């Protein structure tokens, strides 16, 4: 990671901090690492299931960090499609039937996703302080992060059909479109990953996956 003036799990980032290149790259690398670890672990479980029960399985993480061309594609068809299917059938469809509003249903699904991730973080970190530092503090970070991404998808539904965005989709290289999609969420990605860093998740992951640490040479030694 790159040195920044604030820890990854801080809630004290200024607007300048959120858009600092070091912060954005840190969030990008951590999201890529999390994506890879989730993909590899799910493939490993699938392989065991294949061998034991002879059932075909499917990948649930489909390279979201390098192939997504919209926020809805990122969350709906590439990042953890297993959870997406549960939220779609359990929250989005009932909410849309009840409200007749696509936007309201999207926001409801992301709100529930935020609540689920708050609970998961509490279970993982609040009762286990053997790794990382400090005590886990419940602060609604997951609700803020997933709420913002729900807003991004709602905005996409409202303006995605505009001519300027359709033209960008036809003319820009795919990697440029993916970069723009990621940049819409990366400033707040530390809300999702910061506690994972502080409480030691990646201390275990680095044994299987490479982690690059970039520091100021003058600060070393």
Short mmCIF file of C-alpha atoms in Angstrom, two decimals:
data_model
loop_
_atom_site.label_atom_id
_atom_site.label_comp_id
_atom_site.label_asym_id
_atom_site.label_seq_id
_atom_site.Cartn_x
_atom_site.Cartn_y
_atom_site.Cartn_z
CA UNK A 1 0.00 0.00 0.00
CA UNK A 2 0.94 3.67 -0.21
CA UNK A 3 1.45 5.76 2.91
CA UNK A 4 -1.41 8.14 3.70
CA UNK A 5 -1.92 10.43 6.66
CA UNK A 6 -4.91 8.44 7.95
CA UNK A 7 -5.40 4.73 8.76
CA UNK A 8 -7.49 2.68 6.34
CA UNK A 9 -10.43 2.32 8.73
CA UNK A 10 -10.64 6.03 9.60
CA UNK A 11 -13.83 8.04 9.25
CA UNK A 12 -11.96 11.34 9.29
CA UNK A 13 -11.01 11.60 5.61
CA UNK A 14 -11.43 15.04 4.12
CA UNK A 15 -12.58 15.51 0.53
CA UNK A 16 -8.93 15.94 -0.49
CA UNK A 17 -8.01 12.71 1.31
CA UNK A 18 -10.78 10.77 -0.44
CA UNK A 19 -9.50 11.78 -3.88
CA UNK A 20 -5.78 11.56 -3.13
CA UNK A 21 -4.09 9.18 -5.58
CA UNK A 22 -2.48 7.20 -2.75
CA UNK A 23 -5.89 6.60 -1.16
CA UNK A 24 -7.51 5.62 -4.46
CA UNK A 25 -4.71 3.20 -5.37
CA UNK A 26 -4.75 1.65 -1.90
CA UNK A 27 -8.48 1.06 -2.21
CA UNK A 28 -8.06 -0.35 -5.71
CA UNK A 29 -5.32 -2.81 -4.73
CA UNK A 30 -7.19 -3.98 -1.64
CA UNK A 31 -10.40 -4.47 -3.66
CA UNK A 32 -8.47 -6.48 -6.27
CA UNK A 33 -6.90 -8.59 -3.53
CA UNK A 34 -10.27 -9.16 -1.88
CA UNK A 35 -11.80 -10.07 -5.24
CA UNK A 36 -9.04 -12.59 -5.95
CA UNK A 37 -9.21 -14.14 -2.48
CA UNK A 38 -13.00 -14.48 -2.71
CA UNK A 39 -12.69 -15.99 -6.18
CA UNK A 40 -9.97 -18.46 -5.20
CA UNK A 41 -11.69 -19.58 -2.01
CA UNK A 42 -15.01 -20.13 -3.79
CA UNK A 43 -13.27 -22.08 -6.56
CA UNK A 44 -11.55 -24.22 -3.94
CA UNK A 45 -14.83 -25.02 -2.20
CA UNK A 46 -16.46 -25.72 -5.58
CA UNK A 47 -13.67 -28.14 -6.50
CA UNK A 48 -14.17 -30.10 -3.28
CA UNK A 49 -17.92 -30.17 -3.87
CA UNK A 50 -17.38 -31.34 -7.47
CA UNK A 51 -15.15 -34.20 -6.36
CA UNK A 52 -17.37 -35.33 -3.49
CA UNK A 53 -20.84 -34.98 -5.02
CA UNK A 54 -20.14 -34.83 -8.78
CA UNK A 55 -22.28 -31.73 -9.26
CA UNK A 56 -21.29 -28.94 -11.61
CA UNK A 57 -20.78 -25.54 -9.97
CA UNK A 58 -20.19 -22.05 -11.35
CA UNK A 59 -17.86 -19.18 -10.53
CA UNK A 60 -19.34 -16.48 -8.36
CA UNK A 61 -16.70 -13.76 -8.91
CA UNK A 62 -16.22 -12.89 -12.58
CA UNK A 63 -13.33 -10.43 -12.74
CA UNK A 64 -15.35 -7.38 -11.64
CA UNK A 65 -12.31 -5.14 -11.14
CA UNK A 66 -11.17 -5.30 -14.76
CA UNK A 67 -14.24 -6.05 -16.89
CA UNK A 68 -17.20 -4.17 -15.43
CA UNK A 69 -18.70 -1.52 -17.70
CA UNK A 70 -21.34 -0.14 -15.32
CA UNK A 71 -22.13 -0.17 -11.58
CA UNK A 72 -25.05 -2.53 -12.21
CA UNK A 73 -22.82 -4.97 -14.09
CA UNK A 74 -20.21 -4.81 -11.32
CA UNK A 75 -22.65 -5.68 -8.54
CA UNK A 76 -25.24 -7.63 -10.51
CA UNK A 77 -23.22 -9.87 -12.80
CA UNK A 78 -19.60 -9.94 -11.60
CA UNK A 79 -19.06 -9.40 -7.85
CA UNK A 80 -20.28 -12.32 -5.72
CA UNK A 81 -23.19 -13.42 -7.87
CA UNK A 82 -24.28 -15.87 -5.16
CA UNK A 83 -25.11 -13.06 -2.74
CA UNK A 84 -26.60 -11.05 -5.61
CA UNK A 85 -29.02 -13.88 -6.40
CA UNK A 86 -30.17 -14.00 -2.78
CA UNK A 87 -30.67 -10.24 -2.57
CA UNK A 88 -32.44 -10.13 -5.93
CA UNK A 89 -34.93 -12.86 -5.04
CA UNK A 90 -35.25 -12.03 -1.36
CA UNK A 91 -35.28 -8.23 -1.39
CA UNK A 92 -35.28 -6.61 -4.83
CA UNK A 93 -38.19 -8.50 -6.42
CA UNK A 94 -40.52 -8.24 -3.38
CA UNK A 95 -39.65 -4.55 -2.93
CA UNK A 96 -40.29 -3.81 -6.60
CA UNK A 97 -43.62 -5.67 -6.48
CA UNK A 98 -44.63 -3.76 -3.38
CA UNK A 99 -43.44 -0.29 -4.46
CA UNK A 100 -43.61 -0.58 -8.28
CA UNK A 101 -40.35 1.37 -8.25
CA UNK A 102 -37.07 0.02 -9.64
CA UNK A 103 -35.08 2.69 -7.81
CA UNK A 104 -36.71 1.96 -4.45
CA UNK A 105 -36.11 -1.76 -4.92
CA UNK A 106 -32.41 -1.19 -5.72
CA UNK A 107 -31.95 1.01 -2.66
CA UNK A 108 -33.73 -1.56 -0.48
CA UNK A 109 -31.46 -4.35 -1.75
CA UNK A 110 -28.31 -2.35 -1.04
CA UNK A 111 -29.60 -1.32 2.39
CA UNK A 112 -30.10 -4.99 3.30
CA UNK A 113 -26.67 -5.80 1.87
CA UNK A 114 -25.20 -3.13 4.14
CA UNK A 115 -26.96 -4.59 7.18
CA UNK A 116 -25.71 -8.09 6.32
CA UNK A 117 -22.13 -6.86 5.96
CA UNK A 118 -22.38 -4.96 9.25
CA UNK A 119 -23.39 -8.21 10.94
CA UNK A 120 -20.63 -10.20 9.21
CA UNK A 121 -17.99 -7.68 10.30
CA UNK A 122 -19.30 -7.70 13.85
CA UNK A 123 -19.13 -11.49 14.02
CA UNK A 124 -15.62 -11.61 12.51
CA UNK A 125 -14.01 -8.72 14.35
CA UNK A 126 -15.89 -7.77 17.51
CA UNK A 127 -15.32 -11.13 19.20
CA UNK A 128 -11.80 -11.83 17.91
CA UNK A 129 -8.99 -9.40 18.61
CA UNK A 130 -6.11 -11.84 18.31
CA UNK A 131 -5.10 -10.19 15.04
CA UNK A 132 -4.99 -6.57 14.08
CA UNK A 133 -5.21 -3.83 16.68
CA UNK A 134 -7.87 -2.29 18.82
CA UNK A 135 -11.49 -3.15 19.43
CA UNK A 136 -14.04 -3.30 16.64
CA UNK A 137 -16.31 -0.24 16.72
CA UNK A 138 -19.73 -0.46 15.11
CA UNK A 139 -20.03 2.70 13.01
CA UNK A 140 -22.33 1.99 10.04
CA UNK A 141 -19.48 1.99 7.52
CA UNK A 142 -20.98 -0.85 5.50
CA UNK A 143 -24.35 0.88 5.35
CA UNK A 144 -22.67 4.04 4.06
CA UNK A 145 -20.63 2.17 1.45
CA UNK A 146 -23.43 0.02 0.09
CA UNK A 147 -25.89 2.88 0.35
CA UNK A 148 -23.63 4.97 -1.89
CA UNK A 149 -23.36 2.15 -4.42
CA UNK A 150 -27.13 1.79 -4.41
CA UNK A 151 -27.32 5.51 -5.23
CA UNK A 152 -24.82 4.99 -8.09
CA UNK A 153 -27.01 2.30 -9.62
CA UNK A 154 -30.11 4.43 -9.15
CA UNK A 155 -28.33 7.26 -10.99
CA UNK A 156 -27.31 4.83 -13.72
CA UNK A 157 -30.95 3.81 -14.19
CA UNK A 158 -31.96 7.47 -14.47
CA UNK A 159 -29.26 8.79 -16.82
CA UNK A 160 -27.62 5.72 -18.36
CA UNK A 161 -29.75 6.06 -21.51
CA UNK A 162 -28.58 9.62 -22.18
CA UNK A 163 -26.82 10.06 -25.51
CA UNK A 164 -23.52 11.16 -23.96
CA UNK A 165 -23.21 7.95 -21.95
CA UNK A 166 -24.24 5.72 -24.85
CA UNK A 167 -21.64 7.46 -27.03
CA UNK A 168 -18.98 6.95 -24.35
CA UNK A 169 -19.90 3.27 -24.23
CA UNK A 170 -19.37 2.94 -27.98
CA UNK A 171 -16.19 4.98 -28.34
CA UNK A 172 -14.11 4.60 -25.18
CA UNK A 173 -11.88 1.54 -24.67
CA UNK A 174 -13.40 -0.99 -22.31
CA UNK A 175 -10.61 -0.50 -19.76
CA UNK A 176 -11.33 3.25 -19.68
CA UNK A 177 -15.02 2.61 -18.99
CA UNK A 178 -14.09 0.17 -16.22
CA UNK A 179 -11.77 2.79 -14.71
CA UNK A 180 -14.58 5.35 -14.68
CA UNK A 181 -16.95 2.85 -13.05
CA UNK A 182 -14.42 2.05 -10.33
CA UNK A 183 -13.60 5.70 -9.71
CA UNK A 184 -17.22 6.33 -8.80
CA UNK A 185 -16.89 4.02 -5.78
CA UNK A 186 -13.16 3.89 -4.93
CA UNK A 187 -13.09 7.08 -2.78
CA UNK A 188 -15.36 5.34 -0.25
CA UNK A 189 -14.08 1.77 -0.67
CA UNK A 190 -12.10 2.04 2.59
CA UNK A 191 -15.44 1.96 4.41
CA UNK A 192 -15.83 -1.60 3.12
CA UNK A 193 -12.26 -2.85 3.46
CA UNK A 194 -10.72 -0.73 6.24
CA UNK A 195 -11.81 -2.95 9.13
CA UNK A 196 -10.65 -6.04 7.23
CA UNK A 197 -7.19 -4.48 7.06
CA UNK A 198 -7.09 -3.33 10.68
CA UNK A 199 -8.30 -6.60 12.16
CA UNK A 200 -5.92 -8.86 10.29
CA UNK A 201 -7.77 -10.46 7.38
CA UNK A 202 -4.99 -9.65 4.93
CA UNK A 203 -2.32 -10.75 7.39
CA UNK A 204 -3.53 -14.26 6.59
CA UNK A 205 -4.23 -13.67 2.90
CA UNK A 206 -0.66 -12.53 2.16
CA UNK A 207 0.53 -16.10 2.79
CA UNK A 208 -1.23 -17.12 -0.43
CA UNK A 209 -1.33 -13.89 -2.46
CA UNK A 210 1.26 -11.13 -3.06
CA UNK A 211 0.89 -7.79 -1.29
CA UNK A 212 3.01 -4.81 -2.37
CA UNK A 213 4.04 -2.25 0.25
CA UNK A 214 5.23 1.13 -1.09
CA UNK A 215 6.83 3.43 1.47
CA UNK A 216 8.80 6.64 1.49
CA UNK A 217 12.48 5.62 1.44
CA UNK A 218 13.38 8.40 3.88
CA UNK A 219 10.92 6.96 6.40
CA UNK A 220 12.44 3.49 6.30
CA UNK A 221 15.08 2.70 8.89
#
